[in-house]
Amino acid sequence: MSLVDDARAVRENAHVPYSGFKVGAAIRAASGTVYKGCNVENVAYPEGTCAEAGAIAAMVAGGDLQIAEIAVIADSPKPVSPCGGCRQKLAEFGAPDTRVTLATMDGEEMSTTVGELLPGVFDKDYMSRV
């Protein structure tokens, strides 16, 4: 099973009673373990959780801290891109050259990297005087 297939499968578990927009994400950690997440909406917007954030939380809870690869999928007309907050979260655990596959339910895929998604990332170097 590919990482996109893992993201597609977990997408079905999304809790989206308000938008109806299901998103799935799957992360392969540096250890090789795959962690999955789906978006979870809440009536008290914006208290929901993005699929990417859920997969990252599962990865950290599983004891891994390095993303080797990630796939994100949604039923959208073009490959779905992570929101700004999730781009920053991906940059926290993935190197700039970490592969990101963005996909649609119709099979269209786009490959990019964490660095391409978030140029000018705010990283730990800014905290060097703290």
Coordinates of N, CA and C in Angstrom, one line a residue:
M1 N 0.8 -1.2 0.0 CA 0.0 0.0 0.0 C 0.9 1.2 0.0
S2 N 0.6 2.2 -0.8 CA 1.3 3.4 -0.9 C 0.9 4.4 0.2
L3 N 1.7 5.4 0.4 CA 1.3 6.5 1.4 C 0.1 7.2 1.0
V4 N -0.1 7.4 -0.3 CA -1.4 8.0 -0.8 C -2.6 7.1 -0.5
D5 N -2.4 5.8 -0.7 CA -3.5 4.8 -0.3 C -3.8 4.9 1.2
D6 N -2.8 5.0 2.0 CA -3.0 5.1 3.5 C -3.8 6.4 3.8
A7 N -3.4 7.5 3.1 CA -4.1 8.8 3.3 C -5.6 8.7 2.8
R8 N -5.8 8.0 1.7 CA -7.1 7.8 1.1 C -8.0 7.0 2.1
A9 N -7.4 6.0 2.7 CA -8.2 5.1 3.6 C -8.6 5.8 4.9
V10 N -7.7 6.6 5.5 CA -8.0 7.3 6.7 C -8.9 8.4 6.5
R11 N -8.9 9.0 5.3 CA -9.8 10.1 5.0 C -11.2 9.7 5.2
E12 N -11.6 8.5 5.0 CA -12.9 8.1 5.2 C -13.4 8.2 6.7
N13 N -12.5 8.3 7.6 CA -12.8 8.5 9.0 C -13.0 9.9 9.5
A14 N -12.8 10.8 8.5 CA -12.9 12.3 8.9 C -14.3 12.6 9.5
H15 N -14.3 13.5 10.4 CA -15.5 14.0 11.1 C -15.7 15.4 10.5
V16 N -16.6 15.5 9.5 CA -16.8 16.8 8.8 C -18.3 17.1 8.6
P17 N -19.0 17.2 9.7 CA -20.5 17.4 9.6 C -20.8 18.8 9.1
Y18 N -19.9 19.7 9.1 CA -20.2 21.1 8.8 C -19.7 21.5 7.4
S19 N -18.5 21.1 7.0 CA -18.0 21.4 5.6 C -18.3 20.3 4.6
G20 N -18.3 19.0 5.1 CA -18.3 17.9 4.2 C -17.0 17.6 3.5
F21 N -16.0 18.3 3.8 CA -14.7 18.3 3.1 C -13.7 17.4 3.9
K22 N -13.7 16.1 3.5 CA -12.8 15.1 4.1 C -11.4 15.2 3.6
V23 N -10.4 15.2 4.5 CA -9.0 15.2 4.2 C -8.3 14.1 5.0
G24 N -7.4 13.4 4.3 CA -6.6 12.4 4.9 C -5.1 12.7 4.8
A25 N -4.3 12.3 5.7 CA -2.9 12.5 5.7 C -2.2 11.3 6.2
A26 N -1.1 10.9 5.6 CA -0.3 9.8 6.1 C 1.2 10.2 6.1
I27 N 1.8 10.0 7.2 CA 3.3 10.3 7.3 C 4.1 9.0 7.5
R28 N 5.2 8.9 6.7 CA 6.1 7.9 6.9 C 7.2 8.6 7.7
A29 N 7.4 8.1 9.0 CA 8.5 8.6 9.8 C 9.8 8.1 9.4
A30 N 10.9 8.7 9.9 CA 12.2 8.2 9.6 C 12.4 6.8 10.0
S31 N 11.7 6.3 11.0 CA 11.8 4.9 11.4 C 11.1 3.9 10.5
G32 N 10.3 4.5 9.5 CA 9.6 3.6 8.6 C 8.2 3.4 9.0
T33 N 7.8 3.8 10.2 CA 6.4 3.6 10.7 C 5.5 4.6 10.0
V34 N 4.3 4.2 9.6 CA 3.3 5.1 9.0 C 2.3 5.5 10.0
Y35 N 2.1 6.8 10.1 CA 1.1 7.4 11.0 C 0.1 8.2 10.1
K36 N -1.2 8.1 10.5 CA -2.3 8.6 9.8 C -3.1 9.6 10.6
G37 N -3.7 10.5 9.8 CA -4.6 11.5 10.5 C -5.7 11.9 9.5
C38 N -6.8 12.4 10.0 CA -7.9 12.9 9.2 C -8.4 14.2 9.9
N39 N -9.1 15.0 9.2 CA -9.6 16.2 9.8 C -10.8 15.9 10.6
V40 N -10.9 16.7 11.7 CA -12.0 16.6 12.7 C -12.5 18.0 13.0
E41 N -13.7 18.2 12.5 CA -14.4 19.5 12.7 C -15.1 19.5 14.1
N42 N -15.3 20.8 14.5 CA -16.0 21.0 15.7 C -17.0 22.2 15.5
V43 N -18.2 22.1 16.1 CA -19.1 23.2 15.9 C -18.6 24.5 16.3
A44 N -17.7 24.6 17.3 CA -17.0 25.8 17.7 C -15.8 26.1 16.9
Y45 N -16.1 26.6 15.6 CA -15.0 26.9 14.7 C -14.1 27.9 15.4
P46 N -12.8 27.9 15.3 CA -11.9 27.0 14.5 C -11.3 25.9 15.3
E47 N -12.0 25.3 16.2 CA -11.5 24.3 17.2 C -11.3 22.9 16.5
G48 N -11.4 22.8 15.3 CA -11.1 21.5 14.6 C -9.7 21.2 14.5
T49 N -9.4 20.1 13.9 CA -8.0 19.6 13.7 C -7.8 19.2 12.3
C50 N -6.7 19.7 11.7 CA -6.4 19.3 10.3 C -5.9 17.9 10.3
A51 N -6.0 17.3 9.1 CA -5.5 15.9 8.9 C -4.0 15.8 9.2
E52 N -3.2 16.8 8.6 CA -1.8 16.8 8.8 C -1.4 16.9 10.3
A53 N -2.1 17.8 11.0 CA -1.8 17.9 12.4 C -2.1 16.7 13.2
G54 N -3.2 16.0 12.8 CA -3.5 14.7 13.5 C -2.5 13.6 13.2
A55 N -2.0 13.6 12.0 CA -0.9 12.6 11.7 C 0.4 12.9 12.4
I56 N 0.7 14.2 12.5 CA 1.9 14.6 13.3 C 1.7 14.3 14.7
A57 N 0.6 14.5 15.3 CA 0.3 14.2 16.7 C 0.4 12.7 16.9
A58 N -0.1 11.9 16.0 CA 0.0 10.4 16.1 C 1.5 10.0 16.1
M59 N 2.3 10.7 15.2 CA 3.7 10.3 15.1 C 4.5 10.6 16.3
V60 N 4.2 11.8 16.9 CA 4.9 12.2 18.1 C 4.5 11.3 19.3
A61 N 3.2 11.0 19.4 CA 2.7 10.0 20.4 C 3.3 8.7 20.2
G62 N 3.6 8.3 19.0 CA 4.3 7.0 18.7 C 5.8 7.0 19.0
G63 N 6.3 8.1 19.3 CA 7.7 8.2 19.7 C 8.7 8.6 18.6
D64 N 8.1 9.0 17.4 CA 8.9 9.4 16.3 C 8.9 11.0 16.2
L65 N 10.0 11.5 15.7 CA 10.0 13.0 15.6 C 10.5 13.5 14.3
Q66 N 10.7 12.6 13.3 CA 11.2 13.0 12.0 C 10.4 12.5 10.9
I67 N 9.8 13.4 10.1 CA 9.0 13.0 8.9 C 10.0 12.7 7.8
A68 N 9.8 11.5 7.2 CA 10.5 11.2 6.0 C 9.8 11.5 4.7
E69 N 8.4 11.4 4.8 CA 7.6 11.6 3.6 C 6.1 11.8 4.1
I70 N 5.3 12.6 3.4 CA 3.9 12.8 3.8 C 3.1 12.8 2.5
A71 N 1.8 12.3 2.6 CA 0.9 12.4 1.6 C -0.4 13.0 2.1
V72 N -1.1 13.8 1.4 CA -2.3 14.5 1.8 C -3.3 14.3 0.6
I73 N -4.5 13.9 0.9 CA -5.5 13.7 -0.1 C -6.9 14.3 0.3
A74 N -7.6 14.8 -0.7 CA -9.0 15.3 -0.5 C -9.7 15.2 -1.9
D75 N -11.0 15.2 -1.8 CA -11.9 15.2 -3.0 C -12.0 16.7 -3.5
S76 N -11.0 17.1 -4.1 CA -10.9 18.5 -4.6 C -10.6 18.5 -6.1
P77 N -10.8 19.6 -6.8 CA -10.6 19.6 -8.2 C -9.1 19.6 -8.6
K78 N -8.2 20.0 -7.7 CA -6.8 19.9 -7.9 C -6.2 19.4 -6.5
P79 N -4.9 18.9 -6.6 CA -4.3 18.4 -5.3 C -4.4 19.4 -4.2
V80 N -4.8 19.0 -3.1 CA -5.1 19.8 -1.9 C -3.8 20.2 -1.2
S81 N -3.6 21.4 -0.9 CA -2.4 21.9 -0.2 C -2.6 22.1 1.3
P82 N -1.7 21.8 2.1 CA -1.8 22.0 3.6 C -2.0 23.5 3.8
C83 N -2.8 23.8 4.9 CA -3.0 25.2 5.3 C -1.6 25.8 5.8
G84 N -1.6 27.1 6.0 CA -0.4 27.7 6.5 C 0.1 27.1 7.9
G85 N -0.8 26.9 8.8 CA -0.4 26.4 10.1 C 0.2 25.0 10.0
C86 N -0.4 24.2 9.1 CA 0.1 22.8 8.9 C 1.5 22.8 8.2
R87 N 1.7 23.8 7.3 CA 3.0 23.9 6.6 C 4.0 24.2 7.7
Q88 N 3.7 25.0 8.7 CA 4.7 25.3 9.7 C 4.9 24.0 10.6
K89 N 3.8 23.3 10.9 CA 4.0 22.0 11.6 C 4.8 21.0 10.9
L90 N 4.6 20.9 9.6 CA 5.4 20.0 8.8 C 6.9 20.4 8.8
A91 N 7.2 21.7 8.8 CA 8.5 22.2 8.8 C 9.2 21.9 10.2
E92 N 8.4 21.8 11.2 CA 9.0 21.5 12.5 C 9.6 20.1 12.6
F93 N 9.0 19.1 11.8 CA 9.4 17.7 11.9 C 10.0 17.2 10.6
G94 N 10.0 18.0 9.5 CA 10.5 17.5 8.2 C 11.6 18.5 7.7
A95 N 12.6 18.0 7.1 CA 13.6 18.8 6.5 C 13.0 19.5 5.3
P96 N 13.7 20.6 4.8 CA 13.2 21.3 3.6 C 13.0 20.4 2.4
D97 N 13.8 19.3 2.3 CA 13.7 18.4 1.1 C 12.8 17.3 1.3
T98 N 12.1 17.2 2.4 CA 11.1 16.2 2.7 C 10.0 16.2 1.6
R99 N 9.8 15.0 1.0 CA 8.8 14.9 -0.1 C 7.4 15.0 0.5
V100 N 6.6 15.8 -0.2 CA 5.2 15.9 0.1 C 4.4 15.6 -1.2
T101 N 3.5 14.6 -1.1 CA 2.6 14.3 -2.2 C 1.2 14.8 -1.9
L102 N 0.7 15.6 -2.8 CA -0.6 16.2 -2.7 C -1.5 15.5 -3.7
A103 N -2.7 15.0 -3.3 CA -3.5 14.2 -4.3 C -5.0 14.5 -4.2
T104 N -5.6 14.1 -5.3 CA -7.1 14.2 -5.4 C -7.7 12.8 -5.3
M105 N -8.9 12.7 -5.1 CA -9.6 11.4 -5.1 C -9.7 10.8 -6.5
D106 N -9.5 11.7 -7.5 CA -9.6 11.2 -8.9 C -8.2 10.7 -9.4
G107 N -7.2 10.7 -8.6 CA -5.9 10.2 -8.9 C -4.9 11.2 -9.4
E108 N -5.2 12.4 -9.4 CA -4.2 13.4 -9.8 C -3.2 13.6 -8.6
E109 N -2.0 13.7 -8.8 CA -1.0 13.9 -7.8 C 0.0 15.0 -8.2
M110 N 0.5 15.6 -7.2 CA 1.5 16.7 -7.3 C 2.6 16.4 -6.3
S111 N 3.8 16.4 -6.7 CA 4.9 16.2 -5.7 C 5.6 17.6 -5.4
T112 N 5.9 17.8 -4.2 CA 6.6 19.0 -3.8 C 7.4 18.7 -2.5
T113 N 7.9 19.7 -1.9 CA 8.7 19.5 -0.7 C 8.2 20.4 0.4
V114 N 8.6 20.1 1.6 CA 8.3 21.0 2.8 C 8.8 22.4 2.5
G115 N 10.1 22.5 2.1 CA 10.7 23.8 1.8 C 10.0 24.6 0.7
E116 N 9.5 23.9 -0.3 CA 8.8 24.6 -1.4 C 7.4 25.1 -0.9
L117 N 6.8 24.3 0.0 CA 5.5 24.7 0.6 C 5.6 25.9 1.5
L118 N 6.8 26.0 2.2 CA 7.0 27.1 3.2 C 8.3 27.8 3.1
P119 N 8.5 28.6 2.0 CA 9.8 29.4 1.9 C 9.8 30.4 3.0
G120 N 10.9 30.7 3.5 CA 11.0 31.7 4.6 C 10.5 31.2 5.9
V121 N 10.6 29.9 6.2 CA 10.1 29.2 7.4 C 10.6 29.9 8.6
F122 N 9.8 30.0 9.6 CA 10.2 30.4 11.0 C 10.7 29.1 11.6
D123 N 12.1 29.1 11.9 CA 12.6 27.9 12.5 C 13.4 28.2 13.8
K124 N 14.1 27.2 14.3 CA 14.7 27.3 15.6 C 15.9 28.3 15.6
D125 N 16.4 28.6 14.4 CA 17.5 29.5 14.3 C 17.1 30.9 14.8
Y126 N 15.8 31.3 14.7 CA 15.3 32.5 15.2 C 15.3 32.6 16.7
M127 N 15.4 31.4 17.3 CA 15.3 31.3 18.8 C 16.7 31.2 19.4
S128 N 17.8 31.4 18.7 CA 19.1 31.2 19.1 C 19.6 32.1 20.3
R129 N 18.9 33.2 20.5 CA 19.3 34.1 21.6 C 18.5 33.8 22.9
V130 N 17.6 32.9 22.8 CA 16.7 32.6 24.0 C 17.4 31.5 24.8

